[in-house]
Amino acid sequence: MTGKQNTGAMLLERQTHLEEKEAIGRLAAQHIENGDTVIFDSGTTTTAITHIRRLSVITTAVNIALKLGGEPGINILLTGGTFKFPTLSTSGEKAASFFENVLAEKLFLATACISPRLGLSFPSETDIKVKLAMIRSANTVYVVADSSKIDKVSMFALPCDWSNIHYLITDSGITPAQVNAFEALGVKVLVAPLPLKRAM
């Protein structure tokens, strides 16, 4: 296997809206405090969360474990389960059961789509049990999603109440009407500003 192949093996597929995700990641990191126990879901948006302090991290994402594992002061717990290449994550019953006795201050939850009317949804049914287990284990749940995912629907719905979701961290592409719709459901919307583009 060549070096190029090795590098590509640790990159998430279908990386889009990277500037928005980096901005969301920077804002999300501001909500992590020293000593927190934090759950990181897999995905490109959660991978963008940087500037991490001393904390314990529980994750299904192999690439996040590798990214943070060498940082001093960070304790990594990686769930078991079936490996999924597109998201570089573990999934299935074993991954979900890992969270049965876990208590975490915060969860940063990724989603394929989010709609005030239809909730969170995903292309794969195997992720649903794991995401529900993460939500049950966390005191505060932050959904991290770039604005292109808002008012969209995927195949499988996450069966949880909006009272289980405390924050939506997104980018400035969200409309005022969309902000109002989520906040009417009790979800606080945090908008990450995009960096100003320099004139050429």
Tab-separated table of N, CA, C and O in Angstrom, residues 30-136:
chain	number	residue	atom	x	y	z
A	30	GLN	N	-15.575	26.050	22.106
A	30	GLN	CA	-15.717	27.048	23.162
A	30	GLN	C	-16.662	26.597	24.272
A	30	GLN	O	-16.683	27.189	25.350
A	31	HIS	N	-17.446	25.559	24.003
A	31	HIS	CA	-18.400	25.050	24.988
A	31	HIS	C	-17.858	23.833	25.747
A	31	HIS	O	-18.602	23.199	26.494
A	32	ILE	N	-16.583	23.533	25.549
A	32	ILE	CA	-15.932	22.440	26.277
A	32	ILE	C	-15.043	23.027	27.360
A	32	ILE	O	-14.260	23.939	27.100
A	33	GLU	N	-15.175	22.515	28.575
A	33	GLU	CA	-14.427	23.037	29.709
A	33	GLU	C	-13.433	22.000	30.220
A	33	GLU	O	-13.601	20.794	30.009
A	34	ASN	N	-12.408	22.479	30.902
A	34	ASN	CA	-11.420	21.590	31.507
A	34	ASN	C	-12.106	20.556	32.393
A	34	ASN	O	-12.985	20.892	33.196
A	35	GLY	N	-11.705	19.312	32.235
A	35	GLY	CA	-12.235	18.242	33.075
A	35	GLY	C	-13.525	17.632	32.584
A	35	GLY	O	-14.025	16.680	33.195
A	36	ASP	N	-14.097	18.141	31.505
A	36	ASP	CA	-15.341	17.581	30.980
A	36	ASP	C	-15.145	16.144	30.501
A	36	ASP	O	-14.064	15.760	30.047
A	37	THR	N	-16.218	15.374	30.607
A	37	THR	CA	-16.321	14.108	29.888
A	37	THR	C	-17.250	14.357	28.707
A	37	THR	O	-18.407	14.747	28.890
A	38	VAL	N	-16.726	14.164	27.494
A	38	VAL	CA	-17.432	14.569	26.281
A	38	VAL	C	-17.563	13.379	25.340
A	38	VAL	O	-16.613	12.609	25.157
A	39	ILE	N	-18.742	13.240	24.737
A	39	ILE	CA	-18.959	12.246	23.689
A	39	ILE	C	-18.891	12.957	22.341
A	39	ILE	O	-19.587	13.954	22.123
A	40	PHE	N	-18.046	12.437	21.445
A	40	PHE	CA	-17.986	12.934	20.075
A	40	PHE	C	-18.558	11.881	19.142
A	40	PHE	O	-18.032	10.770	19.047
A	41	ASP	N	-19.617	12.240	18.451
A	41	ASP	CA	-20.141	11.405	17.381
A	41	ASP	C	-19.160	11.440	16.213
A	41	ASP	O	-18.281	12.298	16.142
A	42	SER	N	-19.309	10.518	15.281
A	42	SER	CA	-18.463	10.531	14.088
A	42	SER	C	-19.017	11.522	13.068
A	42	SER	O	-20.178	11.910	13.122
A	43	GLY	N	-18.154	11.942	12.131
A	43	GLY	CA	-18.595	12.840	11.073
A	43	GLY	C	-17.611	13.963	10.839
A	43	GLY	O	-16.758	14.250	11.679
A	44	THR	N	-17.738	14.631	9.701
A	44	THR	CA	-16.791	15.695	9.360
A	44	THR	C	-16.960	16.912	10.249
A	44	THR	O	-15.992	17.609	10.526
A	45	THR	N	-18.175	17.189	10.716
A	45	THR	CA	-18.375	18.373	11.555
A	45	THR	C	-17.790	18.161	12.939
A	45	THR	O	-17.119	19.049	13.481
A	46	THR	N	-18.001	16.999	13.537
A	46	THR	CA	-17.418	16.746	14.853
A	46	THR	C	-15.899	16.652	14.770
A	46	THR	O	-15.191	17.047	15.698
A	47	THR	N	-15.384	16.149	13.659
A	47	THR	CA	-13.932	16.067	13.480
A	47	THR	C	-13.308	17.466	13.455
A	47	THR	O	-12.139	17.638	13.811
A	48	ALA	N	-14.068	18.480	13.062
A	48	ALA	CA	-13.549	19.847	12.969
A	48	ALA	C	-13.408	20.533	14.326
A	48	ALA	O	-12.852	21.622	14.410
A	49	ILE	N	-13.919	19.912	15.390
A	49	ILE	CA	-13.816	20.530	16.717
A	49	ILE	C	-12.371	20.421	17.194
A	49	ILE	O	-11.841	19.323	17.367
A	50	THR	N	-11.735	21.561	17.391
A	50	THR	CA	-10.313	21.599	17.757
A	50	THR	C	-10.119	22.446	19.010
A	50	THR	O	-11.085	22.871	19.639
A	51	HIS	N	-8.856	22.695	19.359
A	51	HIS	CA	-8.500	23.477	20.545
A	51	HIS	C	-9.083	22.838	21.808
A	51	HIS	O	-9.680	23.505	22.645
A	52	ILE	N	-8.913	21.526	21.901
A	52	ILE	CA	-9.472	20.781	23.017
A	52	ILE	C	-8.596	20.941	24.246
A	52	ILE	O	-7.376	20.935	24.180
A	53	ARG	N	-9.242	21.036	25.414
A	53	ARG	CA	-8.520	21.154	26.671
A	53	ARG	C	-8.393	19.781	27.328
A	53	ARG	O	-8.677	18.772	26.723
A	54	ARG	N	-7.990	19.770	28.587
A	54	ARG	CA	-7.877	18.531	29.348
A	54	ARG	C	-9.276	17.952	29.567
A	54	ARG	O	-10.135	18.598	30.146
A	55	LEU	N	-9.504	16.734	29.111
A	55	LEU	CA	-10.817	16.130	29.242
A	55	LEU	C	-10.765	14.647	28.898
A	55	LEU	O	-9.750	14.142	28.439
A	56	SER	N	-11.896	13.976	29.146
A	56	SER	CA	-12.079	12.586	28.726
A	56	SER	C	-13.016	12.568	27.533
A	56	SER	O	-14.071	13.209	27.550
A	57	VAL	N	-12.623	11.837	26.498
A	57	VAL	CA	-13.388	11.769	25.257
A	57	VAL	C	-13.859	10.347	25.028
A	57	VAL	O	-13.069	9.403	25.108
A	58	ILE	N	-15.155	10.207	24.765
A	58	ILE	CA	-15.725	8.925	24.363
A	58	ILE	C	-16.210	9.107	22.931
A	58	ILE	O	-16.948	10.051	22.636
A	59	THR	N	-15.806	8.236	22.025
A	59	THR	CA	-16.168	8.433	20.632
A	59	THR	C	-16.324	7.114	19.893
A	59	THR	O	-15.719	6.107	20.252
A	60	THR	N	-17.142	7.156	18.853
A	60	THR	CA	-17.260	6.044	17.914
A	60	THR	C	-16.347	6.256	16.717
A	60	THR	O	-16.256	5.391	15.850
A	61	ALA	N	-15.695	7.423	16.648
A	61	ALA	CA	-14.931	7.810	15.462
A	61	ALA	C	-13.457	7.464	15.613
A	61	ALA	O	-12.759	8.028	16.461
A	62	VAL	N	-12.976	6.556	14.779
A	62	VAL	CA	-11.578	6.147	14.837
A	62	VAL	C	-10.656	7.315	14.512
A	62	VAL	O	-9.623	7.514	15.157
A	63	ASN	N	-11.033	8.135	13.527
A	63	ASN	CA	-10.173	9.257	13.150
A	63	ASN	C	-10.086	10.316	14.246
A	63	ASN	O	-9.044	10.933	14.449
A	64	ILE	N	-11.183	10.520	15.002
A	64	ILE	CA	-11.138	11.469	16.123
A	64	ILE	C	-10.243	10.929	17.225
A	64	ILE	O	-9.464	11.667	17.834
A	65	ALA	N	-10.324	9.623	17.491
A	65	ALA	CA	-9.448	9.009	18.496
A	65	ALA	C	-7.986	9.183	18.121
A	65	ALA	O	-7.142	9.506	18.970
A	66	LEU	N	-7.662	9.000	16.846
A	66	LEU	CA	-6.287	9.173	16.391
A	66	LEU	C	-5.858	10.641	16.448
A	66	LEU	O	-4.722	10.965	16.797
A	67	LYS	N	-6.769	11.527	16.118
A	67	LYS	CA	-6.471	12.959	16.099
A	67	LYS	C	-6.178	13.488	17.499
A	67	LYS	O	-5.250	14.275	17.703
A	68	LEU	N	-6.967	13.049	18.494
A	68	LEU	CA	-6.831	13.577	19.848
A	68	LEU	C	-5.987	12.705	20.759
A	68	LEU	O	-5.558	13.157	21.820
A	69	GLY	N	-5.740	11.458	20.344
A	69	GLY	CA	-5.062	10.499	21.220
A	69	GLY	C	-3.666	10.905	21.632
A	69	GLY	O	-3.196	10.525	22.702
A	70	GLY	N	-2.982	11.679	20.810
A	70	GLY	CA	-1.635	12.098	21.140
A	70	GLY	C	-1.556	13.394	21.909
A	70	GLY	O	-0.465	13.836	22.291
A	71	GLU	N	-2.721	14.022	22.173
A	71	GLU	CA	-2.721	15.292	22.892
A	71	GLU	C	-2.563	15.048	24.390
A	71	GLU	O	-3.238	14.197	24.962
A	72	PRO	N	-1.674	15.795	25.053
A	72	PRO	CA	-1.508	15.616	26.502
A	72	PRO	C	-2.773	16.017	27.252
A	72	PRO	O	-3.441	16.986	26.893
A	73	GLY	N	-3.110	15.239	28.270
A	73	GLY	CA	-4.266	15.571	29.100
A	73	GLY	C	-5.590	15.080	28.575
A	73	GLY	O	-6.633	15.357	29.167
A	74	ILE	N	-5.591	14.356	27.454
A	74	ILE	CA	-6.845	13.849	26.896
A	74	ILE	C	-6.878	12.329	27.017
A	74	ILE	O	-5.987	11.637	26.547
A	75	ASN	N	-7.920	11.832	27.668
A	75	ASN	CA	-8.134	10.401	27.833
A	75	ASN	C	-9.176	9.956	26.814
A	75	ASN	O	-10.272	10.510	26.767
A	76	ILE	N	-8.842	8.969	25.982
A	76	ILE	CA	-9.723	8.530	24.897
A	76	ILE	C	-10.321	7.165	25.209
A	76	ILE	O	-9.604	6.221	25.557
A	77	LEU	N	-11.640	7.059	25.070
A	77	LEU	CA	-12.333	5.777	25.116
A	77	LEU	C	-12.995	5.577	23.755
A	77	LEU	O	-13.841	6.383	23.347
A	78	LEU	N	-12.603	4.534	23.048
A	78	LEU	CA	-13.146	4.237	21.723
A	78	LEU	C	-14.095	3.047	21.838
A	78	LEU	O	-13.723	2.004	22.379
A	79	THR	N	-15.320	3.221	21.347
A	79	THR	CA	-16.303	2.143	21.457
A	79	THR	C	-15.940	0.976	20.547
A	79	THR	O	-15.204	1.130	19.578
A	80	GLY	N	-16.487	-0.167	20.851
A	80	GLY	CA	-16.366	-1.312	19.961
A	80	GLY	C	-17.465	-1.266	18.914
A	80	GLY	O	-18.125	-0.252	18.727
A	81	GLY	N	-17.667	-2.377	18.222
A	81	GLY	CA	-18.727	-2.440	17.230
A	81	GLY	C	-18.200	-2.734	15.837
A	81	GLY	O	-17.028	-3.051	15.644
A	82	THR	N	-19.064	-2.614	14.875
A	82	THR	CA	-18.743	-2.885	13.475
A	82	THR	C	-18.164	-1.638	12.829
A	82	THR	O	-18.749	-0.555	12.917
A	83	PHE	N	-17.016	-1.792	12.163
A	83	PHE	CA	-16.362	-0.641	11.544
A	83	PHE	C	-17.064	-0.257	10.254
A	83	PHE	O	-17.370	-1.097	9.416
A	84	LYS	N	-17.337	1.057	10.106
A	84	LYS	CA	-17.952	1.600	8.890
A	84	LYS	C	-16.935	2.501	8.212
A	84	LYS	O	-16.559	3.545	8.768
A	85	PHE	N	-16.511	2.130	7.016
A	85	PHE	CA	-15.458	2.888	6.348
A	85	PHE	C	-15.869	4.313	5.967
A	85	PHE	O	-15.089	5.245	6.175
A	86	PRO	N	-17.064	4.534	5.399
A	86	PRO	CA	-17.355	5.904	4.951
A	86	PRO	C	-17.233	6.956	6.048
A	86	PRO	O	-16.805	8.071	5.804
A	87	THR	N	-17.619	6.583	7.304
A	87	THR	CA	-17.543	7.544	8.410
A	87	THR	C	-16.375	7.258	9.354
A	87	THR	O	-16.215	7.942	10.358
A	88	LEU	N	-15.572	6.247	9.042
A	88	LEU	CA	-14.435	5.859	9.899
A	88	LEU	C	-14.873	5.686	11.346
A	88	LEU	O	-14.228	6.155	12.278
A	89	SER	N	-15.997	4.975	11.530
A	89	SER	CA	-16.599	4.873	12.860
A	89	SER	C	-17.024	3.442	13.162
A	89	SER	O	-17.057	2.581	12.287
A	90	THR	N	-17.379	3.234	14.426
A	90	THR	CA	-17.953	1.957	14.834
A	90	THR	C	-19.456	2.132	15.016
A	90	THR	O	-19.933	3.219	15.347
A	91	SER	N	-20.192	1.049	14.804
A	91	SER	CA	-21.644	1.130	14.859
A	91	SER	C	-22.208	-0.203	15.320
A	91	SER	O	-21.466	-1.156	15.570
A	92	GLY	N	-23.537	-0.275	15.443
A	92	GLY	CA	-24.204	-1.521	15.791
A	92	GLY	C	-24.437	-1.696	17.283
A	92	GLY	O	-24.206	-0.797	18.092
A	93	GLU	N	-24.898	-2.896	17.646
A	93	GLU	CA	-25.296	-3.191	19.021
A	93	GLU	C	-24.150	-3.011	20.024
A	93	GLU	O	-24.342	-2.480	21.114
A	94	LYS	N	-22.954	-3.470	19.670
A	94	LYS	CA	-21.842	-3.373	20.614
A	94	LYS	C	-21.451	-1.923	20.874
A	94	LYS	O	-21.106	-1.552	21.996
A	95	ALA	N	-21.495	-1.105	19.842
A	95	ALA	CA	-21.196	0.314	20.027
A	95	ALA	C	-22.246	0.962	20.920
A	95	ALA	O	-21.921	1.753	21.811
A	96	ALA	N	-23.513	0.621	20.707
A	96	ALA	CA	-24.585	1.198	21.527
A	96	ALA	C	-24.480	0.753	22.981
A	96	ALA	O	-24.650	1.563	23.909
A	97	SER	N	-24.181	-0.532	23.210
A	97	SER	CA	-24.123	-1.044	24.582
A	97	SER	C	-22.970	-0.440	25.379
A	97	SER	O	-23.011	-0.413	26.615
A	98	PHE	N	-21.951	0.074	24.701
A	98	PHE	CA	-20.825	0.719	25.381
A	98	PHE	C	-21.293	1.877	26.258
A	98	PHE	O	-20.697	2.170	27.295
A	99	PHE	N	-22.380	2.541	25.847
A	99	PHE	CA	-22.829	3.747	26.538
A	99	PHE	C	-23.775	3.468	27.711
A	99	PHE	O	-24.217	4.414	28.371
A	100	GLU	N	-24.067	2.201	28.010
A	100	GLU	CA	-25.070	1.878	29.022
A	100	GLU	C	-24.752	2.475	30.388
A	100	GLU	O	-25.651	2.917	31.100
A	101	ASN	N	-23.490	2.502	30.787
A	101	ASN	CA	-23.119	3.024	32.101
A	101	ASN	C	-22.282	4.294	32.012
A	101	ASN	O	-21.605	4.657	32.976
A	102	VAL	N	-22.353	4.964	30.880
A	102	VAL	CA	-21.563	6.175	30.666
A	102	VAL	C	-22.357	7.409	31.100
A	102	VAL	O	-23.543	7.540	30.793
A	103	LEU	N	-21.694	8.308	31.820
A	103	LEU	CA	-22.265	9.600	32.186
A	103	LEU	C	-21.332	10.678	31.664
A	103	LEU	O	-20.181	10.763	32.078
A	104	ALA	N	-21.836	11.501	30.766
A	104	ALA	CA	-21.014	12.543	30.152
A	104	ALA	C	-21.679	13.899	30.323
A	104	ALA	O	-22.916	14.000	30.335
A	105	GLU	N	-20.840	14.936	30.453
A	105	GLU	CA	-21.402	16.285	30.539
A	105	GLU	C	-22.031	16.706	29.205
A	105	GLU	O	-23.096	17.306	29.177
A	106	LYS	N	-21.346	16.388	28.101
A	106	LYS	CA	-21.758	16.924	26.812
A	106	LYS	C	-21.631	15.880	25.704
A	106	LYS	O	-20.736	15.049	25.741
A	107	LEU	N	-22.550	15.980	24.756
A	107	LEU	CA	-22.493	15.189	23.530
A	107	LEU	C	-22.516	16.145	22.350
A	107	LEU	O	-23.365	17.048	22.295
A	108	PHE	N	-21.598	15.947	21.403
A	108	PHE	CA	-21.620	16.668	20.142
A	108	PHE	C	-22.065	15.672	19.080
A	108	PHE	O	-21.301	14.784	18.690
A	109	LEU	N	-23.309	15.823	18.668
A	109	LEU	CA	-23.994	14.834	17.828
A	109	LEU	C	-24.068	15.309	16.384
A	109	LEU	O	-24.547	16.418	16.110
A	110	ALA	N	-23.601	14.478	15.473
A	110	ALA	CA	-23.698	14.782	14.044
A	110	ALA	C	-25.030	14.269	13.507
A	110	ALA	O	-25.647	13.370	14.081
A	111	THR	N	-25.452	14.842	12.393
A	111	THR	CA	-26.680	14.382	11.757
A	111	THR	C	-26.576	14.563	10.248
A	111	THR	O	-25.861	15.454	9.770
A	112	ALA	N	-27.287	13.733	9.507
A	112	ALA	CA	-27.325	13.890	8.050
A	112	ALA	C	-28.276	15.005	7.663
A	112	ALA	O	-27.991	15.797	6.771
A	113	CYS	N	-29.424	15.063	8.369
A	113	CYS	CA	-30.444	16.069	8.087
A	113	CYS	C	-31.131	16.462	9.385
A	113	CYS	O	-31.210	15.671	10.326
A	114	ILE	N	-31.652	17.696	9.427
A	114	ILE	CA	-32.383	18.160	10.608
A	114	ILE	C	-33.521	19.066	10.161
A	114	ILE	O	-33.326	19.971	9.348
A	115	SER	N	-34.696	18.807	10.690
A	115	SER	CA	-35.896	19.542	10.315
A	115	SER	C	-36.720	19.820	11.565
A	115	SER	O	-36.944	18.908	12.368
A	116	PRO	N	-37.174	21.068	11.777
A	116	PRO	CA	-38.015	21.335	12.948
A	116	PRO	C	-39.266	20.468	12.991
A	116	PRO	O	-39.738	20.106	14.064
A	117	ARG	N	-39.789	20.123	11.840
A	117	ARG	CA	-41.021	19.323	11.788
A	117	ARG	C	-40.760	17.831	11.913
A	117	ARG	O	-41.515	17.107	12.579
A	118	LEU	N	-39.661	17.338	11.293
A	118	LEU	CA	-39.429	15.896	11.222
A	118	LEU	C	-38.225	15.424	12.035
A	118	LEU	O	-37.924	14.238	12.054
A	119	GLY	N	-37.523	16.330	12.694
A	119	GLY	CA	-36.439	15.937	13.575
A	119	GLY	C	-35.142	15.625	12.859
A	119	GLY	O	-34.864	16.144	11.777
A	120	LEU	N	-34.330	14.746	13.484
A	120	LEU	CA	-33.040	14.342	12.927
A	120	LEU	C	-33.218	13.054	12.144
A	120	LEU	O	-33.976	12.162	12.565
A	121	SER	N	-32.505	12.935	11.025
A	121	SER	CA	-32.612	11.717	10.237
A	121	SER	C	-31.279	11.364	9.599
A	121	SER	O	-30.401	12.215	9.435
A	122	PHE	N	-31.168	10.070	9.215
A	122	PHE	CA	-29.890	9.498	8.805
A	122	PHE	C	-30.105	8.517	7.653
A	122	PHE	O	-31.176	7.929	7.526
A	123	PRO	N	-29.064	8.292	6.830
A	123	PRO	CA	-29.206	7.358	5.711
A	123	PRO	C	-29.115	5.893	6.116
A	123	PRO	O	-29.494	5.017	5.348
A	124	SER	N	-28.579	5.618	7.329
A	124	SER	CA	-28.365	4.231	7.750
A	124	SER	C	-29.092	3.938	9.062
A	124	SER	O	-28.941	4.668	10.041
A	125	GLU	N	-29.853	2.860	9.070
A	125	GLU	CA	-30.590	2.469	10.273
A	125	GLU	C	-29.652	2.015	11.392
A	125	GLU	O	-29.981	2.127	12.576
A	126	THR	N	-28.456	1.519	11.042
A	126	THR	CA	-27.550	0.984	12.058
A	126	THR	C	-27.037	2.056	13.012
A	126	THR	O	-26.584	1.744	14.112
A	127	ASP	N	-27.103	3.319	12.595
A	127	ASP	CA	-26.615	4.397	13.456
A	127	ASP	C	-27.609	4.801	14.533
A	127	ASP	O	-27.232	5.424	15.535
A	128	ILE	N	-28.884	4.484	14.353
A	128	ILE	CA	-29.928	5.025	15.212
A	128	ILE	C	-29.751	4.619	16.676
A	128	ILE	O	-29.801	5.460	17.584
A	129	LYS	N	-29.530	3.329	16.946
A	129	LYS	CA	-29.397	2.871	18.331
A	129	LYS	C	-28.189	3.503	19.013
A	129	LYS	O	-28.234	3.837	20.193
A	130	VAL	N	-27.100	3.670	18.269
A	130	VAL	CA	-25.901	4.263	18.847
A	130	VAL	C	-26.162	5.717	19.220
A	130	VAL	O	-25.799	6.169	20.315
A	131	LYS	N	-26.802	6.458	18.348
A	131	LYS	CA	-27.064	7.863	18.614
A	131	LYS	C	-28.041	8.034	19.774
A	131	LYS	O	-27.881	8.945	20.606
A	132	LEU	N	-29.038	7.169	19.873
A	132	LEU	CA	-29.951	7.218	21.019
A	132	LEU	C	-29.214	6.921	22.322
A	132	LEU	O	-29.457	7.569	23.344
A	133	ALA	N	-28.309	5.943	22.279
A	133	ALA	CA	-27.528	5.608	23.478
A	133	ALA	C	-26.641	6.772	23.893
A	133	ALA	O	-26.491	7.065	25.088
A	134	MET	N	-26.041	7.471	22.924
A	134	MET	CA	-25.244	8.656	23.228
A	134	MET	C	-26.093	9.733	23.908
A	134	MET	O	-25.682	10.334	24.912
A	135	ILE	N	-27.273	9.983	23.360
A	135	ILE	CA	-28.157	11.016	23.916
A	135	ILE	C	-28.529	10.696	25.353
A	135	ILE	O	-28.526	11.575	26.226
A	136	ARG	N	-28.844	9.433	25.624
A	136	ARG	CA	-29.223	9.034	26.990
A	136	ARG	C	-28.068	9.203	27.975
A	136	ARG	O	-28.291	9.393	29.170
